[in-house]
Amino acid sequence: MKYFSLFFTFFVPLYAQISAYKITPENTLHVTQQKIKILDAKVLFFNNKKTIPFHEISDLVYENGVVYFVSDQGYLYKFFINIAKNKISSLQYLNAYVLKNKKGQKLKKKKRDAEGLALCKDSLLISFERKQRIVLYSKNGLKIKKIKIHKDLQNKNNYVSKNKGLEAVTCNEKYGIITAPENPLKNTDSKYKMLYTKEHVFKFIANGSIVALEFFDKNSILVLLRDFNYLTRRRVSSLIKVQLNNCNANNICKSEILAKLDSADGWKLDNFEGLTRVEGNKYLMVSDDNENIFQKTLLVLFEIMP
């Protein structure tokens, strides 16, 4: 009986605590004018002394019922996620890893500022903010190789600050790997946001800072942007679709605002930084709590309307 008890204790699954969260404003006009539909929103909390601390989530990837999260601190988490009837019903913890180099050594703290996460074939792409780079990792956080990036992104002096590096990354077969700095590089026209492949630059007009990328279809990419006023505490999260195959001679591409969620309109936002497709036109969005007791890790399921 003693051995059975030990066996059962060892294999008891760990679940994140999730609680309902009302993100939408009371004024339904600010909801219906959006081209997305919020299906569910949850506050996500996971704190187990036997695992790596779960804070500062900067991006996520969904794959066949599994969701991977990456944090600013260079941690990679793996959960089973159960989504039923357009509701997030549970997240079961599977594992967590510290990002490591090819030798299996943990990354030094100054190199851990992971921001963007994307699935690339059977591996994970991670973009970094401070030591600006993109690295291909295994699904258990072991470095496979460093990815070559556009020449304009290779010089750290081109970024507006050391904390405004490669905030987002995604990929598909046609365009390969696409990344973006949080803010436009120095000596570029600041009214344009810029997306970079290894050799090309795509431009579009938008307000805010780029925080996440995800392909919508073969030729269109979704861009999540945020704007935050430190004085008024106003937050704005915007979702824009950029048509990479509909650009002029100056590489300025046609874009469409799908959603503009503004706390001034009653949207109960937090620091949204991550975006991933679940299936069809359904997506998950996650916020970074900045390891701040006054902020939350929000996980939002939404659908882009046809």
mmCIF file of C-alpha atoms in Angstrom:
data_model
loop_
_atom_site.group_PDB
_atom_site.id
_atom_site.type_symbol
_atom_site.label_atom_id
_atom_site.label_comp_id
_atom_site.label_asym_id
_atom_site.label_seq_id
_atom_site.Cartn_x
_atom_site.Cartn_y
_atom_site.Cartn_z
ATOM 1 C CA MET A 1 0.000 0.000 0.000
ATOM 2 C CA LYS A 2 2.910 2.309 0.810
ATOM 3 C CA TYR A 3 4.424 1.759 -2.637
ATOM 4 C CA PHE A 4 1.078 2.374 -4.335
ATOM 5 C CA SER A 5 0.760 5.645 -2.455
ATOM 6 C CA LEU A 6 4.217 6.770 -3.567
ATOM 7 C CA PHE A 7 3.461 5.763 -7.155
ATOM 8 C CA PHE A 8 0.153 7.641 -7.157
ATOM 9 C CA THR A 9 1.719 10.755 -5.621
ATOM 10 C CA PHE A 10 4.494 10.781 -8.188
ATOM 11 C CA PHE A 11 2.080 10.577 -11.117
ATOM 12 C CA VAL A 12 -0.572 13.019 -9.946
ATOM 13 C CA PRO A 13 -0.843 15.549 -12.802
ATOM 14 C CA LEU A 14 -0.230 19.213 -12.133
ATOM 15 C CA TYR A 15 -2.700 21.754 -13.444
ATOM 16 C CA ALA A 16 -2.496 25.501 -13.808
ATOM 17 C CA GLN A 17 -5.123 27.448 -11.929
ATOM 18 C CA ILE A 18 -7.453 29.184 -14.343
ATOM 19 C CA SER A 19 -10.277 31.548 -13.521
ATOM 20 C CA ALA A 20 -12.776 33.398 -15.687
ATOM 21 C CA TYR A 21 -11.921 36.942 -16.689
ATOM 22 C CA LYS A 22 -14.151 39.521 -18.331
ATOM 23 C CA ILE A 23 -11.997 41.355 -20.850
ATOM 24 C CA THR A 24 -14.801 42.969 -22.857
ATOM 25 C CA PRO A 25 -16.276 46.406 -22.042
ATOM 26 C CA GLU A 26 -19.845 46.966 -20.877
ATOM 27 C CA ASN A 27 -20.563 49.111 -23.948
ATOM 28 C CA THR A 28 -21.204 46.455 -26.587
ATOM 29 C CA LEU A 29 -20.565 48.965 -29.385
ATOM 30 C CA HIS A 30 -16.845 48.706 -28.631
ATOM 31 C CA VAL A 31 -17.150 44.929 -28.996
ATOM 32 C CA THR A 32 -19.257 44.629 -32.154
ATOM 33 C CA GLN A 33 -17.135 47.097 -34.135
ATOM 34 C CA GLN A 34 -14.179 44.720 -33.934
ATOM 35 C CA LYS A 35 -13.455 42.105 -36.589
ATOM 36 C CA ILE A 36 -12.623 39.559 -33.918
ATOM 37 C CA LYS A 37 -14.885 37.785 -31.445
ATOM 38 C CA ILE A 38 -13.642 37.067 -27.921
ATOM 39 C CA LEU A 39 -14.594 33.464 -27.132
ATOM 40 C CA ASP A 40 -13.011 33.079 -23.703
ATOM 41 C CA ALA A 41 -10.563 34.756 -21.349
ATOM 42 C CA LYS A 42 -8.853 33.248 -18.338
ATOM 43 C CA VAL A 43 -6.428 34.369 -15.657
ATOM 44 C CA LEU A 44 -3.623 31.825 -15.675
ATOM 45 C CA PHE A 45 -1.632 31.036 -12.525
ATOM 46 C CA PHE A 46 0.888 28.257 -12.028
ATOM 47 C CA ASN A 47 3.152 28.145 -9.012
ATOM 48 C CA ASN A 48 4.719 24.865 -7.978
ATOM 49 C CA LYS A 49 7.924 24.793 -5.935
ATOM 50 C CA LYS A 50 9.133 21.730 -7.836
ATOM 51 C CA THR A 51 9.026 23.489 -11.215
ATOM 52 C CA ILE A 52 10.551 26.535 -12.870
ATOM 53 C CA PRO A 53 8.729 29.773 -11.882
ATOM 54 C CA PHE A 54 5.939 30.701 -14.300
ATOM 55 C CA HIS A 55 6.136 34.449 -14.931
ATOM 56 C CA GLU A 56 6.767 37.025 -17.669
ATOM 57 C CA ILE A 57 5.307 35.002 -20.536
ATOM 58 C CA SER A 58 6.305 36.674 -23.779
ATOM 59 C CA ASP A 59 4.920 34.343 -26.458
ATOM 60 C CA LEU A 60 3.261 30.995 -27.072
ATOM 61 C CA VAL A 61 2.832 28.278 -29.718
ATOM 62 C CA TYR A 62 -0.017 25.809 -30.089
ATOM 63 C CA GLU A 63 0.486 22.366 -31.630
ATOM 64 C CA ASN A 64 -1.980 19.471 -31.543
ATOM 65 C CA GLY A 65 -3.375 20.055 -28.082
ATOM 66 C CA VAL A 66 -0.070 21.191 -26.605
ATOM 67 C CA VAL A 67 0.869 24.783 -25.888
ATOM 68 C CA TYR A 68 4.439 25.994 -25.426
ATOM 69 C CA PHE A 69 5.124 29.230 -23.559
ATOM 70 C CA VAL A 70 8.419 31.134 -23.508
ATOM 71 C CA SER A 71 9.348 33.689 -20.864
ATOM 72 C CA ASP A 72 11.551 36.766 -20.708
ATOM 73 C CA GLN A 73 13.736 34.832 -18.279
ATOM 74 C CA GLY A 74 14.646 32.231 -20.896
ATOM 75 C CA TYR A 75 12.318 29.462 -19.720
ATOM 76 C CA LEU A 76 10.285 27.175 -21.974
ATOM 77 C CA TYR A 77 7.081 25.580 -20.635
ATOM 78 C CA LYS A 78 4.945 22.789 -22.029
ATOM 79 C CA PHE A 79 1.261 22.217 -21.172
ATOM 80 C CA PHE A 80 -1.603 20.113 -22.446
ATOM 81 C CA ILE A 81 -4.428 22.545 -23.151
ATOM 82 C CA ASN A 82 -8.042 21.480 -23.303
ATOM 83 C CA ILE A 83 -10.277 23.744 -25.383
ATOM 84 C CA ALA A 84 -13.866 22.561 -25.604
ATOM 85 C CA LYS A 85 -16.921 24.387 -26.957
ATOM 86 C CA ASN A 86 -14.847 27.541 -27.448
ATOM 87 C CA LYS A 87 -13.755 27.587 -23.803
ATOM 88 C CA ILE A 88 -10.338 27.088 -22.219
ATOM 89 C CA SER A 89 -11.186 24.339 -19.736
ATOM 90 C CA SER A 90 -7.787 23.207 -18.414
ATOM 91 C CA LEU A 91 -4.007 23.378 -18.731
ATOM 92 C CA GLN A 92 -2.031 20.375 -17.540
ATOM 93 C CA TYR A 93 1.644 20.938 -16.830
ATOM 94 C CA LEU A 94 4.004 18.632 -18.734
ATOM 95 C CA ASN A 95 7.480 20.092 -18.350
ATOM 96 C CA ALA A 96 9.645 23.194 -18.173
ATOM 97 C CA TYR A 97 13.162 23.860 -19.404
ATOM 98 C CA VAL A 98 15.864 26.486 -19.118
ATOM 99 C CA LEU A 99 17.124 27.387 -22.587
ATOM 100 C CA LYS A 100 20.543 25.839 -23.191
ATOM 101 C CA ASN A 101 23.369 26.102 -25.695
ATOM 102 C CA LYS A 102 24.574 23.214 -27.859
ATOM 103 C CA LYS A 103 26.736 21.922 -25.006
ATOM 104 C CA GLY A 104 23.735 21.661 -22.726
ATOM 105 C CA GLN A 105 24.787 24.645 -20.615
ATOM 106 C CA LYS A 106 22.198 27.125 -19.362
ATOM 107 C CA LEU A 107 22.229 30.482 -21.107
ATOM 108 C CA LYS A 108 23.811 33.305 -19.175
ATOM 109 C CA LYS A 109 21.229 35.729 -17.787
ATOM 110 C CA LYS A 110 22.196 38.538 -20.166
ATOM 111 C CA LYS A 111 21.414 36.222 -23.100
ATOM 112 C CA ARG A 112 18.061 34.922 -21.812
ATOM 113 C CA ASP A 113 15.711 37.724 -22.858
ATOM 114 C CA ALA A 114 13.492 35.530 -25.043
ATOM 115 C CA GLU A 115 10.574 37.303 -26.714
ATOM 116 C CA GLY A 116 9.242 35.653 -29.869
ATOM 117 C CA LEU A 117 8.294 31.993 -30.296
ATOM 118 C CA ALA A 118 7.275 30.120 -33.461
ATOM 119 C CA LEU A 119 6.945 26.569 -34.660
ATOM 120 C CA CYS A 120 9.248 25.819 -37.583
ATOM 121 C CA LYS A 121 8.698 22.299 -38.904
ATOM 122 C CA ASP A 122 9.392 20.170 -35.825
ATOM 123 C CA SER A 123 11.479 22.704 -33.881
ATOM 124 C CA LEU A 124 10.997 26.052 -32.154
ATOM 125 C CA LEU A 125 12.263 29.441 -33.296
ATOM 126 C CA ILE A 126 13.002 31.941 -30.534
ATOM 127 C CA SER A 127 13.867 35.602 -31.058
ATOM 128 C CA PHE A 128 15.760 37.550 -28.423
ATOM 129 C CA GLU A 129 15.472 41.180 -27.442
ATOM 130 C CA ARG A 130 18.757 42.276 -25.865
ATOM 131 C CA LYS A 131 21.357 40.115 -27.595
ATOM 132 C CA GLN A 132 19.445 40.460 -30.856
ATOM 133 C CA ARG A 133 19.325 37.081 -32.580
ATOM 134 C CA ILE A 134 17.075 34.225 -33.685
ATOM 135 C CA VAL A 135 17.884 30.683 -32.605
ATOM 136 C CA LEU A 136 16.374 27.337 -33.565
ATOM 137 C CA TYR A 137 15.742 25.145 -30.511
ATOM 138 C CA SER A 138 14.530 21.641 -29.877
ATOM 139 C CA LYS A 139 11.243 21.310 -28.018
ATOM 140 C CA ASN A 140 13.153 20.678 -24.798
ATOM 141 C CA GLY A 141 15.067 23.951 -25.029
ATOM 142 C CA LEU A 142 18.381 22.772 -26.500
ATOM 143 C CA LYS A 143 19.987 24.994 -29.128
ATOM 144 C CA ILE A 144 20.146 23.541 -32.629
ATOM 145 C CA LYS A 145 21.563 26.477 -34.574
ATOM 146 C CA LYS A 146 21.617 30.235 -34.886
ATOM 147 C CA ILE A 147 19.593 31.662 -37.768
ATOM 148 C CA LYS A 148 21.036 34.226 -40.155
ATOM 149 C CA ILE A 149 19.043 37.466 -40.058
ATOM 150 C CA HIS A 150 18.757 40.537 -42.295
ATOM 151 C CA LYS A 151 21.934 42.617 -42.411
ATOM 152 C CA ASP A 152 20.170 45.660 -40.917
ATOM 153 C CA LEU A 153 19.278 43.625 -37.826
ATOM 154 C CA GLN A 154 22.800 42.346 -37.195
ATOM 155 C CA ASN A 155 24.214 45.638 -35.892
ATOM 156 C CA LYS A 156 23.119 46.289 -32.301
ATOM 157 C CA ASN A 157 23.656 50.029 -32.815
ATOM 158 C CA ASN A 158 20.783 50.118 -35.307
ATOM 159 C CA TYR A 159 18.191 49.498 -32.588
ATOM 160 C CA VAL A 160 16.594 52.436 -30.787
ATOM 161 C CA SER A 161 17.598 50.881 -27.456
ATOM 162 C CA LYS A 162 19.012 47.617 -26.172
ATOM 163 C CA ASN A 163 15.555 46.669 -24.900
ATOM 164 C CA LYS A 164 13.867 47.175 -28.283
ATOM 165 C CA GLY A 165 15.299 44.219 -30.136
ATOM 166 C CA LEU A 166 13.740 41.266 -31.957
ATOM 167 C CA GLU A 167 10.358 41.116 -30.271
ATOM 168 C CA ALA A 168 8.600 38.660 -32.593
ATOM 169 C CA VAL A 169 9.195 35.832 -35.048
ATOM 170 C CA THR A 170 7.167 33.530 -37.285
ATOM 171 C CA CYS A 171 7.696 31.457 -40.439
ATOM 172 C CA ASN A 172 6.042 29.702 -43.346
ATOM 173 C CA GLU A 173 7.193 27.835 -46.445
ATOM 174 C CA LYS A 174 6.839 30.724 -48.908
ATOM 175 C CA TYR A 175 8.506 33.576 -47.001
ATOM 176 C CA GLY A 176 10.693 31.627 -44.619
ATOM 177 C CA ILE A 177 11.457 33.242 -41.265
ATOM 178 C CA ILE A 178 10.030 36.691 -40.588
ATOM 179 C CA THR A 179 10.983 38.796 -37.590
ATOM 180 C CA ALA A 180 10.490 42.343 -36.367
ATOM 181 C CA PRO A 181 12.071 44.727 -33.881
ATOM 182 C CA GLU A 182 9.668 46.180 -31.350
ATOM 183 C CA ASN A 183 10.184 49.681 -32.788
ATOM 184 C CA PRO A 184 11.587 50.799 -36.167
ATOM 185 C CA LEU A 185 15.359 50.884 -36.438
ATOM 186 C CA LYS A 186 17.324 54.104 -36.297
ATOM 187 C CA ASN A 187 17.684 55.972 -39.590
ATOM 188 C CA THR A 188 14.389 54.561 -40.891
ATOM 189 C CA ASP A 189 11.064 56.343 -41.333
ATOM 190 C CA SER A 190 9.402 55.846 -37.953
ATOM 191 C CA LYS A 191 5.866 56.011 -39.376
ATOM 192 C CA TYR A 192 6.412 52.571 -40.909
ATOM 193 C CA LYS A 193 6.590 49.302 -39.016
ATOM 194 C CA MET A 194 8.954 46.853 -40.659
ATOM 195 C CA LEU A 195 8.988 43.082 -41.060
ATOM 196 C CA TYR A 196 12.224 41.385 -42.080
ATOM 197 C CA THR A 197 13.113 38.160 -43.845
ATOM 198 C CA LYS A 198 16.767 37.289 -44.388
ATOM 199 C CA GLU A 199 16.868 39.434 -47.524
ATOM 200 C CA HIS A 200 13.698 41.526 -47.755
ATOM 201 C CA VAL A 201 11.830 44.216 -45.813
ATOM 202 C CA PHE A 202 8.054 44.701 -45.741
ATOM 203 C CA LYS A 203 6.590 47.981 -44.471
ATOM 204 C CA PHE A 204 3.155 48.972 -43.192
ATOM 205 C CA ILE A 205 1.629 51.875 -41.290
ATOM 206 C CA ALA A 206 0.393 51.304 -37.737
ATOM 207 C CA ASN A 207 0.439 52.771 -34.257
ATOM 208 C CA GLY A 208 2.129 51.064 -31.321
ATOM 209 C CA SER A 209 4.997 48.636 -30.903
ATOM 210 C CA ILE A 210 5.181 45.200 -32.520
ATOM 211 C CA VAL A 211 4.957 42.378 -29.967
ATOM 212 C CA ALA A 212 3.896 39.245 -31.889
ATOM 213 C CA LEU A 213 3.599 37.770 -35.385
ATOM 214 C CA GLU A 214 1.580 34.852 -36.766
ATOM 215 C CA PHE A 215 0.713 33.898 -40.329
ATOM 216 C CA PHE A 216 -2.969 34.225 -41.229
ATOM 217 C CA ASP A 217 -2.606 32.467 -44.581
ATOM 218 C CA LYS A 218 0.128 31.881 -47.159
ATOM 219 C CA ASN A 219 0.488 35.568 -48.016
ATOM 220 C CA SER A 220 -0.921 37.444 -45.015
ATOM 221 C CA ILE A 221 0.577 37.916 -41.592
ATOM 222 C CA LEU A 222 -1.077 38.974 -38.341
ATOM 223 C CA VAL A 223 0.762 41.584 -36.310
ATOM 224 C CA LEU A 224 -0.063 42.210 -32.649
ATOM 225 C CA LEU A 225 0.888 45.684 -31.414
ATOM 226 C CA ARG A 226 0.675 47.383 -28.037
ATOM 227 C CA ASP A 227 0.671 50.961 -26.859
ATOM 228 C CA PHE A 228 0.965 51.961 -23.211
ATOM 229 C CA ASN A 229 0.926 55.406 -21.626
ATOM 230 C CA TYR A 230 2.866 55.317 -18.365
ATOM 231 C CA LEU A 231 1.228 58.541 -17.165
ATOM 232 C CA THR A 232 -2.437 57.724 -17.814
ATOM 233 C CA ARG A 233 -2.011 53.879 -17.680
ATOM 234 C CA ARG A 234 -4.017 53.621 -20.884
ATOM 235 C CA ARG A 235 -3.404 50.418 -22.833
ATOM 236 C CA VAL A 236 -4.190 49.684 -26.465
ATOM 237 C CA SER A 237 -3.762 46.282 -28.132
ATOM 238 C CA SER A 238 -4.178 46.202 -31.900
ATOM 239 C CA LEU A 239 -4.342 43.321 -34.352
ATOM 240 C CA ILE A 240 -3.434 44.106 -37.970
ATOM 241 C CA LYS A 241 -3.398 41.888 -41.043
ATOM 242 C CA VAL A 242 -0.606 42.706 -43.502
ATOM 243 C CA GLN A 243 -0.720 41.430 -47.084
ATOM 244 C CA LEU A 244 2.845 40.538 -48.004
ATOM 245 C CA ASN A 245 1.894 39.923 -51.644
ATOM 246 C CA ASN A 246 0.245 43.332 -52.023
ATOM 247 C CA CYS A 247 3.072 45.853 -51.668
ATOM 248 C CA ASN A 248 4.121 48.801 -53.830
ATOM 249 C CA ALA A 249 7.524 49.557 -55.316
ATOM 250 C CA ASN A 250 8.662 50.977 -51.956
ATOM 251 C CA ASN A 251 7.720 47.725 -50.190
ATOM 252 C CA ILE A 252 4.788 49.393 -48.417
ATOM 253 C CA CYS A 253 2.153 46.713 -48.000
ATOM 254 C CA LYS A 254 -1.612 46.914 -47.769
ATOM 255 C CA SER A 255 -2.848 46.328 -44.224
ATOM 256 C CA GLU A 256 -6.147 46.095 -42.365
ATOM 257 C CA ILE A 257 -6.979 46.740 -38.714
ATOM 258 C CA LEU A 258 -8.888 43.728 -37.393
ATOM 259 C CA ALA A 259 -9.138 44.891 -33.805
ATOM 260 C CA LYS A 260 -8.255 47.853 -31.651
ATOM 261 C CA LEU A 261 -8.838 47.108 -27.980
ATOM 262 C CA ASP A 262 -8.545 50.289 -25.938
ATOM 263 C CA SER A 263 -8.707 50.429 -22.151
ATOM 264 C CA ALA A 264 -10.230 53.915 -22.525
ATOM 265 C CA ASP A 265 -13.248 52.167 -24.090
ATOM 266 C CA GLY A 266 -13.568 49.774 -21.167
ATOM 267 C CA TRP A 267 -11.440 46.862 -22.422
ATOM 268 C CA LYS A 268 -9.787 45.206 -19.406
ATOM 269 C CA LEU A 269 -6.356 44.669 -20.873
ATOM 270 C CA ASP A 270 -2.953 43.658 -19.666
ATOM 271 C CA ASN A 271 0.437 43.526 -21.359
ATOM 272 C CA PHE A 272 -0.436 41.268 -24.313
ATOM 273 C CA GLU A 273 2.683 39.969 -26.043
ATOM 274 C CA GLY A 274 2.000 36.518 -27.524
ATOM 275 C CA LEU A 275 -0.131 35.182 -30.382
ATOM 276 C CA THR A 276 -0.668 31.728 -31.894
ATOM 277 C CA ARG A 277 -3.170 29.989 -34.156
ATOM 278 C CA VAL A 278 -5.181 27.147 -32.644
ATOM 279 C CA GLU A 279 -7.205 26.030 -35.657
ATOM 280 C CA GLY A 280 -9.026 27.701 -38.510
ATOM 281 C CA ASN A 281 -9.573 31.334 -37.566
ATOM 282 C CA LYS A 282 -9.218 30.726 -33.823
ATOM 283 C CA TYR A 283 -6.212 32.096 -31.954
ATOM 284 C CA LEU A 284 -4.776 32.382 -28.475
ATOM 285 C CA MET A 285 -3.265 35.571 -27.069
ATOM 286 C CA VAL A 286 -1.249 35.775 -23.834
ATOM 287 C CA SER A 287 -0.095 38.641 -21.618
ATOM 288 C CA ASP A 288 3.165 39.216 -19.756
ATOM 289 C CA ASP A 289 2.650 39.895 -16.034
ATOM 290 C CA ASN A 290 6.134 41.474 -15.731
ATOM 291 C CA GLU A 291 6.428 39.473 -12.479
ATOM 292 C CA ASN A 292 4.307 42.216 -10.942
ATOM 293 C CA ILE A 293 1.666 41.452 -8.306
ATOM 294 C CA PHE A 294 -0.607 44.081 -9.838
ATOM 295 C CA GLN A 295 -0.616 42.388 -13.265
ATOM 296 C CA LYS A 296 -1.978 39.087 -14.547
ATOM 297 C CA THR A 297 -1.122 36.390 -17.044
ATOM 298 C CA LEU A 298 -4.205 36.465 -19.262
ATOM 299 C CA LEU A 299 -4.930 33.779 -21.820
ATOM 300 C CA VAL A 300 -7.529 34.826 -24.382
ATOM 301 C CA LEU A 301 -9.200 32.684 -27.040
ATOM 302 C CA PHE A 302 -10.627 34.641 -29.960
ATOM 303 C CA GLU A 303 -11.878 34.159 -33.483
ATOM 304 C CA ILE A 304 -11.295 36.327 -36.536
ATOM 305 C CA MET A 305 -14.645 36.953 -38.171
ATOM 306 C CA PRO A 306 -15.054 36.128 -41.892
#
